[in-house]
Amino acid sequence: GNSVTQMEGPVTLSEEAFLTINCTYTATGYPSLFWYVQYPGEGLQLLLKATKADDKGSNKGFEATYRKETTSFHLEKGSVQVSDSAVYFCALLDTGRRALTFGSGTRLQVQP
Amino acid sequence: NAGVTQTPKFRVLKTGQSMTLLCAQDMNHEYMYWYRQDPGMGLRLIHYSVGEGTTAKGEVPDGYNVSRLKKQNFLLGLESAAPSQTSVYFCASIAGVGDTQYFGPGTRLTVL
């Protein structure tokens, strides 16, 4: 079956540091890939997505590239801010059920 | 548009009590989902529906029942609540075409 593996957190960075959160997946075919973000006390918001190999999703300074050869979708940001402190979830879309399979989430803490 | 809404936002139950969580969406989406979120485990699929009058089991369906009598509503029922069902429950929906799921704000349920 499908699965998503994310690096464990928490990840603690200073403001303006470079961020990478690793995500790899196992799936049949080539599913769409997503990063969702959950701010404290809130629901999930779509951060970015990529629907096919070599696509790059980007939003709010975050980027991730769909790498078919390494089955990865790592999240990056060049300069994090305190306001980026949240939990980040990598996910893939099951093409049959159109349901999401999530990684376990990575908590990011950015210190001033 | 309100998007995806969930009722209630918080609930505390005693073991053995029953309750129903309501999810409503105003985007005319065909597919709807119930997930639960537990610490360190990401979100897991409980049940889903591919259209009015249909339901299907996800990865963790035991102890839950669902109904989709109207296209815009998806109900999640707990017939006899157990402490293991203490969690945050998220509803989501997606159109028949397209790949982005939209999430509700969540319901925090505590079973004592």
PDB file of C-alpha atoms in Angstrom:
ATOM      1  CA  GLY A   1       0.000   0.000   0.000  1.00  0.00           C
ATOM      2  CA  ASN A   2       0.864   3.665  -0.043  1.00  0.00           C
ATOM      3  CA  SER A   3       3.074   5.187   2.621  1.00  0.00           C
ATOM      4  CA  VAL A   4       4.814   8.475   3.358  1.00  0.00           C
ATOM      5  CA  THR A   5       7.882   8.871   5.544  1.00  0.00           C
ATOM      6  CA  GLN A   6       8.950  12.224   6.957  1.00  0.00           C
ATOM      7  CA  MET A   7      11.921  13.212   9.041  1.00  0.00           C
ATOM      8  CA  GLU A   8      11.119  13.306  12.711  1.00  0.00           C
ATOM      9  CA  GLY A   9      11.021  16.548  14.563  1.00  0.00           C
ATOM     10  CA  PRO A  10      11.050  18.846  16.187  1.00  0.00           C
ATOM     11  CA  VAL A  11      13.277  20.882  13.930  1.00  0.00           C
ATOM     12  CA  THR A  12      14.552  23.982  15.689  1.00  0.00           C
ATOM     13  CA  LEU A  13      16.075  26.779  13.624  1.00  0.00           C
ATOM     14  CA  SER A  14      17.042  30.378  14.087  1.00  0.00           C
ATOM     15  CA  GLU A  15      15.285  33.032  12.057  1.00  0.00           C
ATOM     16  CA  GLU A  16      16.665  33.368   8.493  1.00  0.00           C
ATOM     17  CA  ALA A  17      18.140  29.852   8.537  1.00  0.00           C
ATOM     18  CA  PHE A  18      17.693  27.430   5.628  1.00  0.00           C
ATOM     19  CA  LEU A  19      15.027  24.768   6.046  1.00  0.00           C
ATOM     20  CA  THR A  20      14.831  21.262   4.629  1.00  0.00           C
ATOM     21  CA  ILE A  21      12.224  18.724   5.682  1.00  0.00           C
ATOM     22  CA  ASN A  22      12.710  15.358   4.027  1.00  0.00           C
ATOM     23  CA  CYS A  23       9.810  13.353   2.637  1.00  0.00           C
ATOM     24  CA  THR A  24       9.879  10.066   0.753  1.00  0.00           C
ATOM     25  CA  TYR A  25       6.965   8.001  -0.442  1.00  0.00           C
ATOM     26  CA  THR A  26       5.952   4.537  -1.602  1.00  0.00           C
ATOM     27  CA  ALA A  27       3.060   4.295  -4.028  1.00  0.00           C
ATOM     28  CA  THR A  28       1.734   2.583  -7.087  1.00  0.00           C
ATOM     29  CA  GLY A  29       2.027   4.799 -10.122  1.00  0.00           C
ATOM     30  CA  TYR A  30       2.683   8.504  -9.893  1.00  0.00           C
ATOM     31  CA  PRO A  31       0.396  10.113  -7.347  1.00  0.00           C
ATOM     32  CA  SER A  32       0.043  13.846  -6.751  1.00  0.00           C
ATOM     33  CA  LEU A  33       2.155  15.017  -3.809  1.00  0.00           C
ATOM     34  CA  PHE A  34       1.363  17.676  -1.243  1.00  0.00           C
ATOM     35  CA  TRP A  35       2.676  19.621   1.685  1.00  0.00           C
ATOM     36  CA  TYR A  36       0.115  20.748   4.231  1.00  0.00           C
ATOM     37  CA  VAL A  37       0.819  23.075   7.159  1.00  0.00           C
ATOM     38  CA  GLN A  38      -0.929  23.166  10.511  1.00  0.00           C
ATOM     39  CA  TYR A  39      -0.461  26.245  12.674  1.00  0.00           C
ATOM     40  CA  PRO A  40      -1.041  25.915  16.425  1.00  0.00           C
ATOM     41  CA  GLY A  41      -4.684  25.306  17.239  1.00  0.00           C
ATOM     42  CA  GLU A  42      -5.768  25.348  13.613  1.00  0.00           C
ATOM     43  CA  GLY A  43      -6.724  22.934  10.849  1.00  0.00           C
ATOM     44  CA  LEU A  44      -4.699  21.913   7.808  1.00  0.00           C
ATOM     45  CA  GLN A  45      -3.906  24.315   5.010  1.00  0.00           C
ATOM     46  CA  LEU A  46      -2.526  23.328   1.651  1.00  0.00           C
ATOM     47  CA  LEU A  47       0.968  24.773   1.325  1.00  0.00           C
ATOM     48  CA  LEU A  48       1.980  23.472  -2.101  1.00  0.00           C
ATOM     49  CA  LYS A  49       1.551  20.565  -4.441  1.00  0.00           C
ATOM     50  CA  ALA A  50       3.036  18.839  -7.483  1.00  0.00           C
ATOM     51  CA  THR A  51       1.125  16.571  -9.798  1.00  0.00           C
ATOM     52  CA  LYS A  52       3.801  14.930 -11.936  1.00  0.00           C
ATOM     53  CA  ALA A  53       7.482  14.076 -12.007  1.00  0.00           C
ATOM     54  CA  ASP A  54       9.893  17.046 -12.029  1.00  0.00           C
ATOM     55  CA  ASP A  55       7.105  19.476 -11.163  1.00  0.00           C
ATOM     56  CA  LYS A  56       8.076  22.079  -8.580  1.00  0.00           C
ATOM     57  CA  GLY A  57       5.435  23.330  -6.201  1.00  0.00           C
ATOM     58  CA  SER A  58       5.998  26.681  -4.507  1.00  0.00           C
ATOM     59  CA  ASN A  59       4.181  29.017  -2.161  1.00  0.00           C
ATOM     60  CA  LYS A  60       5.159  31.631   0.454  1.00  0.00           C
ATOM     61  CA  GLY A  61       8.862  31.023  -0.202  1.00  0.00           C
ATOM     62  CA  PHE A  62       8.550  27.252   0.277  1.00  0.00           C
ATOM     63  CA  GLU A  63       9.448  24.876  -2.562  1.00  0.00           C
ATOM     64  CA  ALA A  64       9.369  21.143  -3.201  1.00  0.00           C
ATOM     65  CA  THR A  65      10.243  19.161  -6.320  1.00  0.00           C
ATOM     66  CA  TYR A  66       8.606  15.867  -7.298  1.00  0.00           C
ATOM     67  CA  ARG A  67      11.527  13.455  -7.756  1.00  0.00           C
ATOM     68  CA  LYS A  68      10.350  10.210  -9.316  1.00  0.00           C
ATOM     69  CA  GLU A  69      13.799   8.584  -9.356  1.00  0.00           C
ATOM     70  CA  THR A  70      14.270   9.008  -5.609  1.00  0.00           C
ATOM     71  CA  THR A  71      10.525   8.946  -4.715  1.00  0.00           C
ATOM     72  CA  SER A  72      11.006  12.133  -2.733  1.00  0.00           C
ATOM     73  CA  PHE A  73       9.302  15.487  -2.221  1.00  0.00           C
ATOM     74  CA  HIS A  74      11.536  17.426   0.164  1.00  0.00           C
ATOM     75  CA  LEU A  75      10.314  20.780   1.467  1.00  0.00           C
ATOM     76  CA  GLU A  76      12.756  23.715   1.414  1.00  0.00           C
ATOM     77  CA  LYS A  77      12.775  27.373   2.336  1.00  0.00           C
ATOM     78  CA  GLY A  78      15.732  29.677   2.033  1.00  0.00           C
ATOM     79  CA  SER A  79      15.060  31.891   5.035  1.00  0.00           C
ATOM     80  CA  VAL A  80      12.565  30.889   7.707  1.00  0.00           C
ATOM     81  CA  GLN A  81      10.644  33.286   9.900  1.00  0.00           C
ATOM     82  CA  VAL A  82       9.192  32.910  13.377  1.00  0.00           C
ATOM     83  CA  SER A  83       5.755  32.873  11.759  1.00  0.00           C
ATOM     84  CA  ASP A  84       6.683  29.649   9.930  1.00  0.00           C
ATOM     85  CA  SER A  85       6.589  27.747  13.229  1.00  0.00           C
ATOM     86  CA  ALA A  86       4.035  24.996  12.631  1.00  0.00           C
ATOM     87  CA  VAL A  87       3.660  21.304  11.898  1.00  0.00           C
ATOM     88  CA  TYR A  88       4.285  20.301   8.281  1.00  0.00           C
ATOM     89  CA  PHE A  89       2.726  17.209   6.724  1.00  0.00           C
ATOM     90  CA  CYS A  90       3.780  15.522   3.521  1.00  0.00           C
ATOM     91  CA  ALA A  91       1.011  13.585   1.776  1.00  0.00           C
ATOM     92  CA  LEU A  92       0.157  11.746  -1.418  1.00  0.00           C
ATOM     93  CA  LEU A  93      -3.197  11.340  -3.127  1.00  0.00           C
ATOM     94  CA  ASP A  94      -4.460   7.816  -3.710  1.00  0.00           C
ATOM     95  CA  THR A  95      -5.685   7.939  -7.303  1.00  0.00           C
ATOM     96  CA  GLY A  96      -8.373   5.309  -6.688  1.00  0.00           C
ATOM     97  CA  ARG A  97     -10.080   6.543  -3.550  1.00  0.00           C
ATOM     98  CA  ARG A  98      -8.788  10.092  -3.938  1.00  0.00           C
ATOM     99  CA  ALA A  99      -7.880   9.906  -0.271  1.00  0.00           C
ATOM    100  CA  LEU A 100      -4.683  11.300   1.238  1.00  0.00           C
ATOM    101  CA  THR A 101      -1.970   9.251   2.889  1.00  0.00           C
ATOM    102  CA  PHE A 102      -0.035  11.410   5.336  1.00  0.00           C
ATOM    103  CA  GLY A 103       3.376  11.309   6.863  1.00  0.00           C
ATOM    104  CA  SER A 104       3.616  11.641  10.635  1.00  0.00           C
ATOM    105  CA  GLY A 105       4.298  15.371  10.517  1.00  0.00           C
ATOM    106  CA  THR A 106       7.365  17.458  11.362  1.00  0.00           C
ATOM    107  CA  ARG A 107       7.173  20.203  13.931  1.00  0.00           C
ATOM    108  CA  LEU A 108       9.206  23.290  13.043  1.00  0.00           C
ATOM    109  CA  GLN A 109      10.174  25.786  15.717  1.00  0.00           C
ATOM    110  CA  VAL A 110      11.814  29.003  14.585  1.00  0.00           C
ATOM    111  CA  GLN A 111      13.518  31.096  17.232  1.00  0.00           C
ATOM    112  CA  PRO A 112      14.074  34.847  16.912  1.00  0.00           C
TER     113      PRO A 112
ATOM    114  CA  ASN B   1     -18.440  30.216   0.568  1.00  0.00           C
ATOM    115  CA  ALA B   2     -17.885  28.715   4.000  1.00  0.00           C
ATOM    116  CA  GLY B   3     -15.901  25.799   2.542  1.00  0.00           C
ATOM    117  CA  VAL B   4     -15.857  22.823   4.911  1.00  0.00           C
ATOM    118  CA  THR B   5     -17.404  23.268   8.348  1.00  0.00           C
ATOM    119  CA  GLN B   6     -17.505  20.891  11.305  1.00  0.00           C
ATOM    120  CA  THR B   7     -19.795  20.711  14.317  1.00  0.00           C
ATOM    121  CA  PRO B   8     -19.015  20.685  17.217  1.00  0.00           C
ATOM    122  CA  LYS B   9     -15.532  22.128  17.736  1.00  0.00           C
ATOM    123  CA  PHE B  10     -14.981  20.449  21.098  1.00  0.00           C
ATOM    124  CA  ARG B  11     -16.677  17.626  22.959  1.00  0.00           C
ATOM    125  CA  VAL B  12     -16.049  15.597  26.084  1.00  0.00           C
ATOM    126  CA  LEU B  13     -17.718  12.203  26.399  1.00  0.00           C
ATOM    127  CA  LYS B  14     -17.783   9.486  28.991  1.00  0.00           C
ATOM    128  CA  THR B  15     -16.906   5.934  28.005  1.00  0.00           C
ATOM    129  CA  GLY B  16     -19.922   4.259  26.434  1.00  0.00           C
ATOM    130  CA  GLN B  17     -21.700   7.433  25.356  1.00  0.00           C
ATOM    131  CA  SER B  18     -22.596   8.063  21.746  1.00  0.00           C
ATOM    132  CA  MET B  19     -22.320  11.119  19.564  1.00  0.00           C
ATOM    133  CA  THR B  20     -22.409  12.310  15.966  1.00  0.00           C
ATOM    134  CA  LEU B  21     -19.976  14.695  14.295  1.00  0.00           C
ATOM    135  CA  LEU B  22     -21.328  16.703  11.415  1.00  0.00           C
ATOM    136  CA  CYS B  23     -19.360  17.812   8.382  1.00  0.00           C
ATOM    137  CA  ALA B  24     -20.837  20.140   5.776  1.00  0.00           C
ATOM    138  CA  GLN B  25     -19.373  21.476   2.541  1.00  0.00           C
ATOM    139  CA  ASP B  26     -20.786  24.056   0.157  1.00  0.00           C
ATOM    140  CA  MET B  27     -18.473  23.400  -2.814  1.00  0.00           C
ATOM    141  CA  ASN B  28     -20.638  20.675  -4.406  1.00  0.00           C
ATOM    142  CA  HIS B  29     -17.796  18.165  -3.955  1.00  0.00           C
ATOM    143  CA  GLU B  30     -18.443  14.518  -4.736  1.00  0.00           C
ATOM    144  CA  TYR B  31     -15.937  12.986  -2.328  1.00  0.00           C
ATOM    145  CA  MET B  32     -15.838  13.437   1.437  1.00  0.00           C
ATOM    146  CA  TYR B  33     -13.560  12.005   4.115  1.00  0.00           C
ATOM    147  CA  TRP B  34     -13.138  11.618   7.848  1.00  0.00           C
ATOM    148  CA  TYR B  35      -9.622  11.489   9.276  1.00  0.00           C
ATOM    149  CA  ARG B  36      -8.345  11.306  12.813  1.00  0.00           C
ATOM    150  CA  GLN B  37      -5.161  12.962  13.993  1.00  0.00           C
ATOM    151  CA  ASP B  38      -3.149  11.511  16.831  1.00  0.00           C
ATOM    152  CA  PRO B  39       0.217  12.730  18.160  1.00  0.00           C
ATOM    153  CA  GLY B  40       3.138  11.437  16.112  1.00  0.00           C
ATOM    154  CA  MET B  41       0.922   9.573  13.662  1.00  0.00           C
ATOM    155  CA  GLY B  42      -0.237  12.139  11.168  1.00  0.00           C
ATOM    156  CA  LEU B  43      -3.783  11.833   9.892  1.00  0.00           C
ATOM    157  CA  ARG B  44      -5.386   8.468   9.254  1.00  0.00           C
ATOM    158  CA  LEU B  45      -8.435   7.768   7.125  1.00  0.00           C
ATOM    159  CA  ILE B  46     -11.484   6.484   9.009  1.00  0.00           C
ATOM    160  CA  HIS B  47     -14.229   6.388   6.358  1.00  0.00           C
ATOM    161  CA  TYR B  48     -14.933   8.094   3.090  1.00  0.00           C
ATOM    162  CA  SER B  49     -17.699   8.633   0.575  1.00  0.00           C
ATOM    163  CA  VAL B  50     -17.527   8.906  -3.215  1.00  0.00           C
ATOM    164  CA  GLY B  51     -21.005  10.349  -3.572  1.00  0.00           C
ATOM    165  CA  GLU B  52     -24.408  10.789  -2.000  1.00  0.00           C
ATOM    166  CA  GLY B  53     -25.639   7.538  -0.482  1.00  0.00           C
ATOM    167  CA  THR B  54     -22.230   5.822  -0.598  1.00  0.00           C
ATOM    168  CA  THR B  55     -19.715   5.086   2.153  1.00  0.00           C
ATOM    169  CA  ALA B  56     -16.564   2.998   2.418  1.00  0.00           C
ATOM    170  CA  LYS B  57     -14.022   2.029   5.063  1.00  0.00           C
ATOM    171  CA  GLY B  58     -10.612   3.584   5.398  1.00  0.00           C
ATOM    172  CA  GLU B  59      -7.628   2.355   7.405  1.00  0.00           C
ATOM    173  CA  VAL B  60      -9.084   2.750  10.924  1.00  0.00           C
ATOM    174  CA  PRO B  61     -12.878   2.252  10.693  1.00  0.00           C
ATOM    175  CA  ASP B  62     -13.514   0.193  13.833  1.00  0.00           C
ATOM    176  CA  GLY B  63     -15.853   1.820  16.335  1.00  0.00           C
ATOM    177  CA  TYR B  64     -17.181   4.375  13.826  1.00  0.00           C
ATOM    178  CA  ASN B  65     -20.113   4.558  11.440  1.00  0.00           C
ATOM    179  CA  VAL B  66     -20.860   7.128   8.753  1.00  0.00           C
ATOM    180  CA  SER B  67     -23.709   8.290   6.581  1.00  0.00           C
ATOM    181  CA  ARG B  68     -23.992  10.512   3.505  1.00  0.00           C
ATOM    182  CA  LEU B  69     -27.698  11.092   3.037  1.00  0.00           C
ATOM    183  CA  LYS B  70     -27.158  14.462   1.372  1.00  0.00           C
ATOM    184  CA  LYS B  71     -24.315  15.371  -0.941  1.00  0.00           C
ATOM    185  CA  GLN B  72     -23.209  18.293   1.198  1.00  0.00           C
ATOM    186  CA  ASN B  73     -23.181  16.452   4.547  1.00  0.00           C
ATOM    187  CA  PHE B  74     -21.065  13.628   5.914  1.00  0.00           C
ATOM    188  CA  LEU B  75     -21.803  12.363   9.430  1.00  0.00           C
ATOM    189  CA  LEU B  76     -19.430  10.416  11.660  1.00  0.00           C
ATOM    190  CA  GLY B  77     -20.977   8.455  14.513  1.00  0.00           C
ATOM    191  CA  LEU B  78     -19.518   6.879  17.606  1.00  0.00           C
ATOM    192  CA  GLU B  79     -22.019   4.390  19.024  1.00  0.00           C
ATOM    193  CA  SER B  80     -20.115   3.568  22.220  1.00  0.00           C
ATOM    194  CA  ALA B  81     -17.169   5.871  22.788  1.00  0.00           C
ATOM    195  CA  ALA B  82     -13.870   4.502  24.122  1.00  0.00           C
ATOM    196  CA  PRO B  83     -10.822   6.378  25.485  1.00  0.00           C
ATOM    197  CA  SER B  84      -8.877   5.179  22.411  1.00  0.00           C
ATOM    198  CA  GLN B  85     -11.135   7.434  20.335  1.00  0.00           C
ATOM    199  CA  THR B  86      -9.784  10.547  22.020  1.00  0.00           C
ATOM    200  CA  SER B  87      -8.414  12.442  19.042  1.00  0.00           C
ATOM    201  CA  VAL B  88      -8.836  15.395  16.727  1.00  0.00           C
ATOM    202  CA  TYR B  89     -11.193  14.615  13.862  1.00  0.00           C
ATOM    203  CA  PHE B  90     -10.924  16.313  10.497  1.00  0.00           C
ATOM    204  CA  CYS B  91     -13.364  16.250   7.660  1.00  0.00           C
ATOM    205  CA  ALA B  92     -12.270  16.931   4.090  1.00  0.00           C
ATOM    206  CA  SER B  93     -13.768  17.059   0.629  1.00  0.00           C
ATOM    207  CA  ILE B  94     -12.541  17.011  -2.962  1.00  0.00           C
ATOM    208  CA  ALA B  95     -14.175  17.570  -6.307  1.00  0.00           C
ATOM    209  CA  GLY B  96     -14.638  14.753  -8.802  1.00  0.00           C
ATOM    210  CA  VAL B  97     -12.027  16.379 -10.997  1.00  0.00           C
ATOM    211  CA  GLY B  98      -8.973  17.940  -9.420  1.00  0.00           C
ATOM    212  CA  ASP B  99      -6.598  16.847  -6.716  1.00  0.00           C
ATOM    213  CA  THR B 100      -6.838  19.253  -3.812  1.00  0.00           C
ATOM    214  CA  GLN B 101      -8.617  18.241  -0.638  1.00  0.00           C
ATOM    215  CA  TYR B 102     -10.115  20.977   1.514  1.00  0.00           C
ATOM    216  CA  PHE B 103     -10.195  20.487   5.248  1.00  0.00           C
ATOM    217  CA  GLY B 104     -12.523  21.578   7.989  1.00  0.00           C
ATOM    218  CA  PRO B 105     -11.238  23.180  11.209  1.00  0.00           C
ATOM    219  CA  GLY B 106     -11.392  19.955  13.207  1.00  0.00           C
ATOM    220  CA  THR B 107     -13.266  18.593  16.227  1.00  0.00           C
ATOM    221  CA  ARG B 108     -11.346  17.858  19.396  1.00  0.00           C
ATOM    222  CA  LEU B 109     -12.948  14.882  21.154  1.00  0.00           C
ATOM    223  CA  THR B 110     -11.980  13.643  24.596  1.00  0.00           C
ATOM    224  CA  VAL B 111     -13.369  10.373  25.930  1.00  0.00           C
ATOM    225  CA  LEU B 112     -12.975   9.907  29.677  1.00  0.00           C
TER     226      LEU B 112
END
